[in-house]
């Protein structure tokens, strides 16, 4: 890399026009935030997620105009005691009066009492579709709350599709706010440990946070092509803070290192641009390539995640190459002020790579032994992944702390007809008669209860059956298999039919993710292999990178299986084990982990390559490259692990699994893989590591540009 490279030219312009660069960055952030305010982010619609047989069923029902109206249910209980019918009847009268006064309510049914007399429910039918129900659900919840206040001796709770969604999104919003509240000061604290100075610690956090805000703004218009499946804000915060801090950290650390060597501020910025700046570009592109693998999954939720993540990574790269050099030039030596005396002295005493140098010494002395031991450790962590079970999330995986989840669980327990519903749609001349036969056979099997009368329009008919099994993923699959593989084929014969409903949709979605995972893995591995081969002009480096990425991912999957398929960690992480990993988690984690591991892998290899081109022996180049990059890698990994660990403490099981998986994978990657496995492999391969590139030593360099050779 030379002084004429793009990263150097951009850095030089920013360094010589700092106020312009800072002003343009601020303008970029303001425009992005303005876009977010002016353009509402689009959300995925129900039909966007239709897939498989359940998707066919939903389409047939929609085309025939047989969609069921949205509904809500009010459950009345008395702390497990037998209900006082007089008090409950009075409460129902109040509910009926308040609910019928709401325009969104189509009708209020008659109270239904449970067989043991300990519970009663009031069914409420709503006007319009699911979106209309979501818009009006607050009015119904307010009415229920008023009746509860008037009847403190009873427990009056509401549950239904719209209210459950509202409760879930409230939990997600609370989780996100909590993550923001914890991750920002935590990240700043880690940066303070890394730099020992307030300004130097604040710059990476400030740039990362501004990149997150800008990315959410730029995503708003893109959401019309890639609508938000509900997780975009979480993912942008998760990835944006990680890569945004890392990229600034890489650049800032190198600039400070060059100033310590005697370079002026502008020269130090240019050297950082030619070395770390170029690594940032390559790392950012690696993350973007990896995230593009989510498009292969052919899932609108993943497509929205991929789009938003690509945007935040691109913005973070742009910020580290433009506004960061401008800030460093304007601040000059003041970037190391004000110093925190104890931390500053500790950093100076340890020196760059002080701890890793001690760990690395025996690895370089006994590379074969180090490789064998580290490989055994990674394999031991990865072995449980062979038994990993993946199932779609459902009511059983939602936190019971969500009131609507607790109510829905109690409702299904007291009233089996409120359990897992399946919509069987048939199309043909004898469709309705066939569904009647199916209902008789299903009820006779004692596995299902009727969920309503057969609805018909033209030659299309729909029957709803409810499973008597508890609402768990395994029971849902058993009930679905019984309908699809046994009851429906036997009773409907040659009539066109399909089994759908929310439960079937979840099962089909989970199966789709399992089917697409091999294609996603192949896409990401092939593209990253090609990119690494092109970047380093070495097939050996590309293959080693791929193997190390797979090692990190395998360890991650193994730990996920150990933690979430068993009960030993429930008290530690405050969750109830579902006995499986939620089906979308492995696909998502794979692409994220490959991208993030490439983040500092490129940086480390770049420093090793500098040593080789400076004429050092392979062993000395590895020692120099690892120790000089260790401080940055350790700090970057600490930030990632900490931010991800925050997500492991959140209420939603998906967020916990994502946080635990990412935190463990980065920890393993930054320790066993990058400090033990990578250097031992590089030493054992020697110059063959750069094959077929002979990587001859660079020309003797002038003192002012000696450090400008990198990836």
PDB file of N, CA and C in Angstrom, residues 61 65-72 104 106-107 124-130 132-133 161 455:
ATOM      1  N   UNK A  61     -57.012 -19.421   1.280  1.00  0.00           N
ATOM      2  CA  UNK A  61     -58.012 -18.810   2.169  1.00  0.00           C
ATOM      3  C   UNK A  61     -58.224 -17.345   1.801  1.00  0.00           C
ATOM      4  N   UNK A  65     -61.596 -15.377   0.241  1.00  0.00           N
ATOM      5  CA  UNK A  65     -62.232 -14.441   1.163  1.00  0.00           C
ATOM      6  C   UNK A  65     -62.714 -15.099   2.446  1.00  0.00           C
ATOM      7  N   UNK A  66     -62.014 -16.132   2.888  1.00  0.00           N
ATOM      8  CA  UNK A  66     -62.446 -16.881   4.067  1.00  0.00           C
ATOM      9  C   UNK A  66     -61.566 -16.629   5.289  1.00  0.00           C
ATOM     10  N   UNK A  67     -60.810 -15.516   5.269  1.00  0.00           N
ATOM     11  CA  UNK A  67     -59.967 -15.232   6.422  1.00  0.00           C
ATOM     12  C   UNK A  67     -60.821 -15.051   7.672  1.00  0.00           C
ATOM     13  N   UNK A  68     -60.363 -15.639   8.744  1.00  0.00           N
ATOM     14  CA  UNK A  68     -61.058 -15.445  10.015  1.00  0.00           C
ATOM     15  C   UNK A  68     -60.816 -14.038  10.546  1.00  0.00           C
ATOM     16  N   UNK A  69     -61.800 -13.474  11.187  1.00  0.00           N
ATOM     17  CA  UNK A  69     -61.661 -12.145  11.739  1.00  0.00           C
ATOM     18  C   UNK A  69     -60.750 -12.191  12.970  1.00  0.00           C
ATOM     19  N   UNK A  70     -59.959 -11.146  13.188  1.00  0.00           N
ATOM     20  CA  UNK A  70     -59.139 -11.123  14.400  1.00  0.00           C
ATOM     21  C   UNK A  70     -60.014 -11.105  15.636  1.00  0.00           C
ATOM     22  N   UNK A  71     -59.525 -11.684  16.691  1.00  0.00           N
ATOM     23  CA  UNK A  71     -60.321 -11.778  17.921  1.00  0.00           C
ATOM     24  C   UNK A  71     -59.433 -11.621  19.144  1.00  0.00           C
ATOM     25  N   UNK A  72     -60.068 -11.280  20.237  1.00  0.00           N
ATOM     26  CA  UNK A  72     -59.409 -11.184  21.539  1.00  0.00           C
ATOM     27  C   UNK A  72     -60.266 -11.946  22.546  1.00  0.00           C
ATOM     28  N   UNK A 104     -64.018  -0.479  16.949  1.00  0.00           N
ATOM     29  CA  UNK A 104     -63.259  -1.574  16.336  1.00  0.00           C
ATOM     30  C   UNK A 104     -63.832  -2.946  16.667  1.00  0.00           C
ATOM     31  N   UNK A 106     -66.461  -5.837  16.581  1.00  0.00           N
ATOM     32  CA  UNK A 106     -67.583  -6.275  15.740  1.00  0.00           C
ATOM     33  C   UNK A 106     -68.683  -6.896  16.587  1.00  0.00           C
ATOM     34  N   UNK A 107     -68.319  -7.748  17.528  1.00  0.00           N
ATOM     35  CA  UNK A 107     -69.318  -8.396  18.377  1.00  0.00           C
ATOM     36  C   UNK A 107     -68.657  -8.936  19.633  1.00  0.00           C
ATOM     37  N   UNK A 124     -64.268 -11.925  21.975  1.00  0.00           N
ATOM     38  CA  UNK A 124     -64.527 -10.628  21.351  1.00  0.00           C
ATOM     39  C   UNK A 124     -64.048 -10.681  19.914  1.00  0.00           C
ATOM     40  N   UNK A 125     -64.931 -10.413  18.972  1.00  0.00           N
ATOM     41  CA  UNK A 125     -64.591 -10.404  17.553  1.00  0.00           C
ATOM     42  C   UNK A 125     -64.360  -8.958  17.107  1.00  0.00           C
ATOM     43  N   UNK A 126     -63.301  -8.748  16.313  1.00  0.00           N
ATOM     44  CA  UNK A 126     -62.924  -7.401  15.891  1.00  0.00           C
ATOM     45  C   UNK A 126     -63.220  -7.182  14.414  1.00  0.00           C
ATOM     46  N   UNK A 127     -63.348  -5.929  14.033  1.00  0.00           N
ATOM     47  CA  UNK A 127     -63.566  -5.566  12.642  1.00  0.00           C
ATOM     48  C   UNK A 127     -62.226  -5.509  11.905  1.00  0.00           C
ATOM     49  N   UNK A 128     -62.280  -5.589  10.589  1.00  0.00           N
ATOM     50  CA  UNK A 128     -61.087  -5.414   9.771  1.00  0.00           C
ATOM     51  C   UNK A 128     -60.144  -6.595   9.812  1.00  0.00           C
ATOM     52  N   UNK A 129     -58.872  -6.299   9.525  1.00  0.00           N
ATOM     53  CA  UNK A 129     -57.856  -7.351   9.478  1.00  0.00           C
ATOM     54  C   UNK A 129     -56.906  -7.227  10.662  1.00  0.00           C
ATOM     55  N   UNK A 130     -55.802  -7.978  10.606  1.00  0.00           N
ATOM     56  CA  UNK A 130     -54.855  -7.986  11.714  1.00  0.00           C
ATOM     57  C   UNK A 130     -54.224  -6.620  11.936  1.00  0.00           C
ATOM     58  N   UNK A 132     -55.634  -3.720  11.367  1.00  0.00           N
ATOM     59  CA  UNK A 132     -56.640  -2.895  12.043  1.00  0.00           C
ATOM     60  C   UNK A 132     -56.711  -3.247  13.527  1.00  0.00           C
ATOM     61  N   UNK A 133     -56.616  -4.532  13.825  1.00  0.00           N
ATOM     62  CA  UNK A 133     -56.651  -4.966  15.227  1.00  0.00           C
ATOM     63  C   UNK A 133     -55.478  -4.383  16.004  1.00  0.00           C
ATOM     64  N   UNK A 161     -54.295 -12.389  19.414  1.00  0.00           N
ATOM     65  CA  UNK A 161     -53.200 -12.138  18.481  1.00  0.00           C
ATOM     66  C   UNK A 161     -52.622 -10.746  18.601  1.00  0.00           C
ATOM     67  N   UNK A 455     -66.265 -23.364   7.029  1.00  0.00           N
ATOM     68  CA  UNK A 455     -66.602 -22.147   6.279  1.00  0.00           C
ATOM     69  C   UNK A 455     -66.367 -22.425   4.804  1.00  0.00           C
TER      70      UNK A 455
END
